[in-house]
Amino acid sequence: MSDELKRGLEGVLVAESDLSFIDGDEGKLVYRGYAIEDLAQHASYEETLFLLWNGDLPTASELSAFEDAMSAERGLDDDTLETVTRLAEADEEPMAAMRTAASALSAADPDTDADPTDPEANVRKARRITAKLPTALAAFARVRDGDEPVEPREDLDHAENFLYMLNGEVPDEVTADVFDQALVLHADHGLNASTFSATVTASTLADMHSAITAAVGTLSGSLHGGANANVMRMLQEIDEADQEPVEWVTQALEEGRRVAGFGHRVYNVKDPRAKILGDRSEALGEAAGDRKWYEMSVAIEEYMAEEKGLAPNVDFYSATTYYQMGIPIDIYTPIFAVSRVGGWAAHVMEQYEDNRLIRPRARYVGEKDAEWTPLDER
């Protein structure tokens, strides 16, 4: 057994998966063999879920049945809605509210007593959790703003429905399409921290809800899920300071501050998802007649590439994309969870298929020969 220490498990292979593949040197991301560029352009979030959960793209009839099954599960039971409402009224942090909601959903799930490894029950659980988390988030966001929750509609797709529940009106086609693309882009990304957390939990034969709750908690950390919110706050700070973006960034780096949205544990080049969202951010700015946020982002990207050799990750352009859609900054990370829950569920189901308890070691560096001292002599 090797005693080589790899902090953060960086580069350590711990599992085999056929869900998603990342080539960090080429800037390539693949779901089940399909390039992310093709999926973002052609596939809906529901098609992407079907692909991740079933291994193949759906036929037209399969997709229709899948969409119907998803839409039928969007409503929240009274107890979960009351829990979300109380969290909003208490001004809970959005990701903490999402974590609690994910856990609370198990109480009303018809399959809550199923064996944790039951594949058919797990597909149903995954469908319910994925369908209901957007409803919980939209209700939370509205209640804390003093508005009533909006009931989900079965005639809208997943992306449209969330924006409808959030804003109280059906989104225009362009906005809905951009948001759907964002969901596709965030659906899965290898064995990232939150996905690994979910699989570790599942490896103990804990149930799907426990694994998803663990993943939401992991995503809430600022080193994982909060970068896009930090990017937008940074851009707002630059705008309020009335400085040129490059001037502000140069000063920030001299002061030892970190520029949000750059660098990635896996990618050594520009994140392919950032390329796609950069284009969508530009398009939204063009449609609104205000390219300010996009142009600020491009100026920062070019400077960081030239001076620091760093490329943007997905969070850098998802920030301005969401902002131009009118989405509150502090629910950017919960929206990440609303998308990634599909990937989490897929990895949990994959873990159950060939389970082995995940149990790494730590190198002990403490004292080994301490002598016991009686309590009255200490």
Coordinates of C-alpha atoms in Angstrom, one line a residue:
M1 CA 0.0 0.0 0.0
S2 CA 1.5 3.3 -1.1
D3 CA 2.3 5.9 1.5
E4 CA 2.5 8.8 -1.0
L5 CA 0.5 11.7 0.2
K6 CA -1.8 13.5 -2.2
R7 CA -3.5 16.4 -0.5
G8 CA -7.0 16.9 -1.7
L9 CA -6.8 13.6 -3.6
E10 CA -5.6 15.6 -6.6
G11 CA -5.1 13.3 -9.6
V12 CA -6.0 10.2 -7.6
L13 CA -8.3 7.7 -9.5
V14 CA -10.9 6.4 -7.1
A15 CA -13.7 5.2 -9.5
E16 CA -14.6 4.3 -13.0
S17 CA -17.5 6.2 -14.6
D18 CA -19.1 6.5 -18.1
L19 CA -21.1 9.6 -17.2
S20 CA -18.7 12.5 -18.1
F21 CA -15.2 13.0 -19.4
I22 CA -13.0 16.0 -19.0
D23 CA -9.8 16.7 -21.0
G24 CA -8.2 19.6 -19.1
D25 CA -5.5 20.2 -21.6
E26 CA -7.7 20.3 -24.6
G27 CA -10.6 22.1 -22.9
K28 CA -13.0 19.2 -23.7
L29 CA -16.2 18.1 -21.8
V30 CA -18.3 15.1 -22.8
Y31 CA -21.5 13.6 -21.3
R32 CA -21.9 9.9 -22.2
G33 CA -19.8 10.4 -25.4
Y34 CA -21.5 13.6 -26.5
A35 CA -19.6 16.9 -26.7
I36 CA -20.9 19.6 -24.4
E37 CA -21.0 22.0 -27.4
D38 CA -23.5 19.7 -29.2
L39 CA -25.6 19.1 -26.1
A40 CA -25.7 22.8 -25.3
Q41 CA -26.8 23.7 -28.8
H42 CA -29.3 20.9 -29.4
A43 CA -30.4 19.2 -26.2
S44 CA -32.8 20.4 -23.6
Y45 CA -32.1 19.9 -19.9
E46 CA -34.7 17.0 -19.9
E47 CA -32.9 15.3 -22.7
T48 CA -29.6 15.7 -20.9
L49 CA -31.1 14.2 -17.7
F50 CA -32.5 11.2 -19.7
L51 CA -29.0 10.7 -21.3
L52 CA -27.3 10.8 -17.9
W53 CA -29.8 8.5 -16.1
N54 CA -30.4 6.1 -19.0
G55 CA -27.2 6.0 -21.0
D56 CA -28.7 7.0 -24.4
L57 CA -30.5 10.0 -25.8
P58 CA -34.3 9.5 -25.8
T59 CA -36.6 9.0 -28.8
A60 CA -39.3 11.5 -29.3
S61 CA -41.9 9.3 -27.4
E62 CA -39.4 8.6 -24.6
L63 CA -38.7 12.3 -24.2
S64 CA -42.4 13.2 -24.1
A65 CA -43.0 10.6 -21.5
F66 CA -40.0 11.7 -19.5
E67 CA -41.1 15.4 -19.7
D68 CA -44.6 14.5 -18.5
A69 CA -43.2 12.5 -15.6
M70 CA -40.9 15.3 -14.6
S71 CA -43.7 18.0 -14.8
A72 CA -46.0 15.8 -12.7
E73 CA -43.5 15.8 -9.8
R74 CA -42.8 19.5 -9.5
G75 CA -45.3 20.3 -6.7
L76 CA -44.2 20.5 -3.1
D77 CA -46.1 18.8 -0.3
D78 CA -47.5 21.1 2.4
D79 CA -44.9 20.3 5.0
T80 CA -41.9 21.0 2.7
L81 CA -43.5 24.2 1.4
E82 CA -44.1 25.3 5.0
T83 CA -40.4 24.5 5.9
V84 CA -39.2 26.5 2.9
T85 CA -41.5 29.4 3.8
R86 CA -40.3 29.5 7.4
L87 CA -36.6 29.4 6.3
A88 CA -37.3 32.4 3.9
E89 CA -39.1 34.3 6.7
A90 CA -36.1 33.7 9.0
D91 CA -33.8 35.1 6.3
E92 CA -31.8 31.8 6.0
E93 CA -28.9 31.6 3.6
P94 CA -30.2 30.3 0.3
M95 CA -27.9 27.3 0.1
A96 CA -28.7 26.4 3.7
A97 CA -32.4 26.5 2.7
M98 CA -31.6 24.3 -0.3
R99 CA -29.8 21.8 1.9
T100 CA -32.7 21.6 4.3
A101 CA -35.3 21.3 1.5
A102 CA -33.4 18.5 -0.1
S103 CA -33.5 16.6 3.1
A104 CA -37.1 17.4 3.9
L105 CA -38.3 16.0 0.5
S106 CA -37.6 12.5 1.8
A107 CA -40.5 12.7 4.3
A108 CA -43.1 12.8 1.6
D109 CA -41.3 10.6 -1.0
P110 CA -43.4 7.4 -1.7
D111 CA -40.2 5.4 -2.1
T112 CA -38.6 6.6 1.2
D113 CA -38.6 3.1 2.6
A114 CA -37.2 1.4 -0.5
D115 CA -33.9 -0.4 -0.4
P116 CA -31.2 2.3 -1.0
T117 CA -29.9 0.3 -4.0
D118 CA -33.3 -0.4 -5.6
P119 CA -32.6 1.0 -9.2
E120 CA -36.2 1.6 -10.1
A121 CA -36.9 3.4 -6.9
N122 CA -33.8 5.5 -7.2
V123 CA -34.8 6.7 -10.7
R124 CA -38.1 7.8 -9.2
K125 CA -36.4 9.5 -6.3
A126 CA -34.0 11.2 -8.6
R127 CA -36.9 12.5 -10.8
R128 CA -38.8 13.8 -7.8
I129 CA -35.8 15.6 -6.2
T130 CA -34.7 17.1 -9.5
A131 CA -38.3 18.3 -10.3
K132 CA -39.0 19.7 -6.8
L133 CA -35.8 21.5 -5.9
P134 CA -36.4 24.3 -8.4
T135 CA -39.9 24.7 -6.9
A136 CA -38.4 25.0 -3.5
L137 CA -35.9 27.5 -4.5
A138 CA -38.4 29.7 -6.4
A139 CA -40.7 29.6 -3.4
F140 CA -37.9 30.6 -1.0
A141 CA -36.8 33.5 -3.2
R142 CA -40.4 34.9 -3.5
V143 CA -41.3 34.5 0.1
R144 CA -38.3 36.3 1.4
D145 CA -39.2 39.2 -1.0
G146 CA -42.7 39.4 0.4
D147 CA -44.4 37.6 -2.5
E148 CA -46.5 34.5 -2.5
P149 CA -45.1 31.3 -4.0
V150 CA -46.1 30.5 -7.6
E151 CA -47.5 27.1 -8.3
P152 CA -45.6 25.1 -11.1
R153 CA -47.2 24.6 -14.4
E154 CA -47.2 21.3 -16.2
D155 CA -47.3 22.9 -19.7
L156 CA -43.9 24.6 -19.3
D157 CA -40.5 22.8 -19.6
H158 CA -38.0 22.6 -16.8
A159 CA -36.2 25.9 -17.5
E160 CA -39.3 27.9 -18.4
N161 CA -41.1 26.6 -15.3
F162 CA -38.4 27.7 -12.9
L163 CA -38.2 31.2 -14.3
Y164 CA -42.0 31.4 -14.3
M165 CA -42.2 30.4 -10.6
L166 CA -39.4 32.8 -9.8
N167 CA -40.8 35.9 -11.5
G168 CA -44.5 35.2 -11.8
E169 CA -44.5 35.4 -15.6
V170 CA -43.6 33.1 -18.4
P171 CA -40.1 34.0 -19.8
D172 CA -39.5 35.0 -23.3
E173 CA -38.1 32.4 -25.6
V174 CA -34.6 33.7 -25.7
T175 CA -34.3 34.0 -21.9
A176 CA -35.8 30.5 -21.4
D177 CA -33.4 29.0 -24.0
V178 CA -30.3 30.6 -22.4
F179 CA -31.3 29.4 -19.0
D180 CA -31.9 25.9 -20.4
Q181 CA -28.4 25.9 -21.9
A182 CA -27.0 27.0 -18.5
L183 CA -28.7 24.0 -16.9
V184 CA -27.3 21.6 -19.5
L185 CA -23.8 23.0 -19.0
H186 CA -23.8 22.6 -15.2
A187 CA -25.5 19.2 -15.2
D188 CA -22.4 17.1 -14.6
H189 CA -18.6 17.6 -14.4
G190 CA -16.8 14.4 -13.4
L191 CA -15.9 13.7 -9.8
N192 CA -16.0 17.2 -8.5
A193 CA -16.2 17.9 -4.8
S194 CA -20.0 17.8 -4.4
T195 CA -20.3 14.8 -6.7
F196 CA -17.6 13.0 -4.7
S197 CA -19.4 13.9 -1.5
A198 CA -22.6 12.4 -2.9
T199 CA -20.8 9.1 -3.9
V200 CA -19.0 8.8 -0.6
T201 CA -22.4 9.1 1.2
A202 CA -24.0 6.6 -1.2
S203 CA -21.1 4.2 -0.7
T204 CA -22.2 3.7 2.9
L205 CA -25.6 2.6 1.5
A206 CA -27.2 5.8 2.7
D207 CA -30.2 6.7 0.6
M208 CA -30.5 9.0 -2.4
H209 CA -31.9 11.9 -0.3
S210 CA -29.0 11.7 2.1
A211 CA -26.5 11.7 -0.7
I212 CA -28.0 14.7 -2.4
T213 CA -28.2 16.6 0.8
A214 CA -24.5 15.9 1.4
A215 CA -23.8 17.2 -2.1
V216 CA -25.8 20.4 -1.6
G217 CA -23.8 21.1 1.6
T218 CA -20.5 20.5 -0.2
L219 CA -21.5 22.8 -3.0
S220 CA -22.3 25.6 -0.6
G221 CA -18.6 26.1 0.2
S222 CA -17.0 29.2 -1.4
L223 CA -14.2 27.1 -3.0
H224 CA -16.8 25.1 -5.0
G225 CA -20.1 26.7 -5.8
G226 CA -20.0 30.3 -4.9
A227 CA -17.6 31.7 -7.5
N228 CA -20.2 33.0 -10.0
A229 CA -21.8 35.1 -7.3
N230 CA -18.4 36.4 -6.4
V231 CA -17.7 37.3 -10.0
M232 CA -20.8 39.4 -10.3
R233 CA -20.1 41.2 -7.0
M234 CA -16.6 41.9 -8.3
L235 CA -18.0 43.4 -11.5
Q236 CA -20.4 45.5 -9.6
E237 CA -17.6 46.7 -7.4
I238 CA -15.6 47.7 -10.5
D239 CA -18.6 49.5 -11.9
E240 CA -19.3 51.4 -8.7
A241 CA -15.6 52.4 -8.4
D242 CA -15.8 53.9 -11.8
Q243 CA -12.5 52.3 -12.8
E244 CA -11.4 50.6 -15.9
P245 CA -11.6 46.8 -15.4
V246 CA -7.9 46.2 -16.1
E247 CA -6.9 49.0 -13.7
W248 CA -9.1 47.6 -10.9
V249 CA -7.8 44.1 -11.4
T250 CA -4.2 45.2 -11.5
Q251 CA -4.7 47.0 -8.2
A252 CA -6.6 44.1 -6.7
L253 CA -3.8 41.7 -7.5
E254 CA -1.2 44.1 -6.1
E255 CA -3.2 44.1 -2.9
G256 CA -3.2 40.3 -2.8
R257 CA -6.8 39.9 -3.7
R258 CA -8.1 37.0 -5.8
V259 CA -9.8 37.6 -9.1
A260 CA -13.0 35.5 -9.1
G261 CA -13.8 33.2 -12.0
F262 CA -10.3 32.2 -13.0
G263 CA -8.4 28.9 -12.6
H264 CA -9.7 25.4 -12.3
R265 CA -8.5 22.2 -10.7
V266 CA -8.9 20.3 -14.0
Y267 CA -8.8 22.7 -16.9
N268 CA -5.4 24.2 -18.0
V269 CA -7.1 26.1 -20.8
K270 CA -10.4 28.0 -21.2
D271 CA -13.3 26.0 -19.8
P272 CA -15.5 25.0 -22.8
R273 CA -18.6 26.0 -20.8
A274 CA -17.2 29.5 -20.4
K275 CA -16.9 29.8 -24.2
I276 CA -20.6 29.0 -24.6
L277 CA -21.8 31.2 -21.8
G278 CA -19.6 34.0 -23.0
D279 CA -21.5 34.0 -26.3
R280 CA -24.8 33.9 -24.5
S281 CA -23.8 36.7 -22.2
E282 CA -22.9 38.8 -25.2
A283 CA -26.2 38.0 -26.9
L284 CA -28.2 39.0 -23.9
G285 CA -26.3 42.3 -23.7
E286 CA -26.9 43.0 -27.4
A287 CA -30.7 42.2 -26.9
A288 CA -30.8 44.6 -23.9
G289 CA -28.8 47.3 -25.7
D290 CA -26.2 47.3 -23.0
R291 CA -22.9 45.4 -23.5
K292 CA -21.3 46.8 -20.4
W293 CA -21.1 43.7 -18.3
Y294 CA -19.9 41.5 -21.2
E295 CA -17.2 44.0 -22.3
M296 CA -15.9 44.3 -18.7
S297 CA -15.6 40.6 -18.6
V298 CA -13.8 40.3 -21.9
A299 CA -11.3 43.0 -20.8
I300 CA -10.6 41.1 -17.6
E301 CA -10.3 37.8 -19.4
E302 CA -7.8 39.2 -21.9
Y303 CA -5.7 40.8 -19.1
M304 CA -5.6 37.7 -17.0
A305 CA -4.6 35.5 -19.9
E306 CA -1.8 37.8 -20.9
E307 CA -0.4 38.7 -17.5
K308 CA -1.2 35.6 -15.4
G309 CA -1.6 32.9 -17.9
L310 CA -5.1 32.1 -16.4
A311 CA -8.3 31.2 -18.3
P312 CA -11.8 31.8 -17.1
N313 CA -13.9 28.9 -15.8
V314 CA -17.7 28.4 -16.2
D315 CA -18.5 30.7 -13.3
F316 CA -16.9 33.8 -15.0
Y317 CA -19.5 34.1 -17.7
S318 CA -22.4 32.4 -15.9
A319 CA -22.4 35.4 -13.6
T320 CA -23.2 38.1 -16.2
T321 CA -25.5 35.6 -18.0
Y322 CA -27.7 35.2 -14.9
Y323 CA -27.4 38.9 -13.9
Q324 CA -28.7 40.0 -17.3
M325 CA -31.6 37.6 -16.9
G326 CA -32.6 39.4 -13.7
I327 CA -31.7 36.6 -11.3
P328 CA -30.7 37.6 -7.8
I329 CA -27.0 37.2 -7.2
D330 CA -27.3 35.1 -4.0
I331 CA -29.3 32.4 -5.7
Y332 CA -26.7 31.7 -8.4
T333 CA -25.2 28.9 -6.3
P334 CA -28.6 27.3 -5.6
I335 CA -29.3 27.4 -9.3
F336 CA -26.0 25.5 -9.7
A337 CA -27.5 22.9 -7.4
V338 CA -30.8 22.9 -9.3
S339 CA -28.8 21.8 -12.4
R340 CA -26.1 19.6 -10.9
V341 CA -28.6 17.5 -8.9
G342 CA -29.2 15.6 -12.1
G343 CA -25.5 14.7 -12.3
W344 CA -25.4 13.9 -8.6
A345 CA -28.2 11.5 -8.9
A346 CA -26.6 9.8 -11.9
H347 CA -23.3 9.3 -10.0
V348 CA -25.2 8.0 -6.9
M349 CA -27.0 5.4 -9.0
E350 CA -23.7 4.5 -10.7
Q351 CA -22.1 4.1 -7.3
Y352 CA -24.9 1.7 -6.1
E353 CA -24.5 -0.4 -9.2
D354 CA -21.0 -1.6 -8.2
N355 CA -20.6 -0.3 -4.6
R356 CA -17.6 -0.4 -2.5
L357 CA -17.3 1.7 0.7
I358 CA -15.1 4.7 0.0
R359 CA -12.6 4.8 2.9
P360 CA -9.2 6.5 2.3
R361 CA -6.5 6.7 4.8
A362 CA -4.8 9.7 6.5
R363 CA -1.1 9.7 7.4
Y364 CA -0.9 10.0 11.2
V365 CA 1.6 12.7 12.3
G366 CA 0.7 12.9 16.0
E367 CA 2.4 11.5 19.1
K368 CA 2.5 7.7 19.5
D369 CA 3.9 7.0 22.9
A370 CA 2.1 9.4 25.3
E371 CA 2.0 8.3 28.9
W372 CA -1.3 8.4 30.8
T373 CA -1.5 10.9 33.6
P374 CA -4.2 10.5 36.3
L375 CA -6.8 13.2 36.3
D376 CA -5.8 14.6 39.7
E377 CA -2.2 15.0 38.6
R378 CA -2.8 17.0 35.4

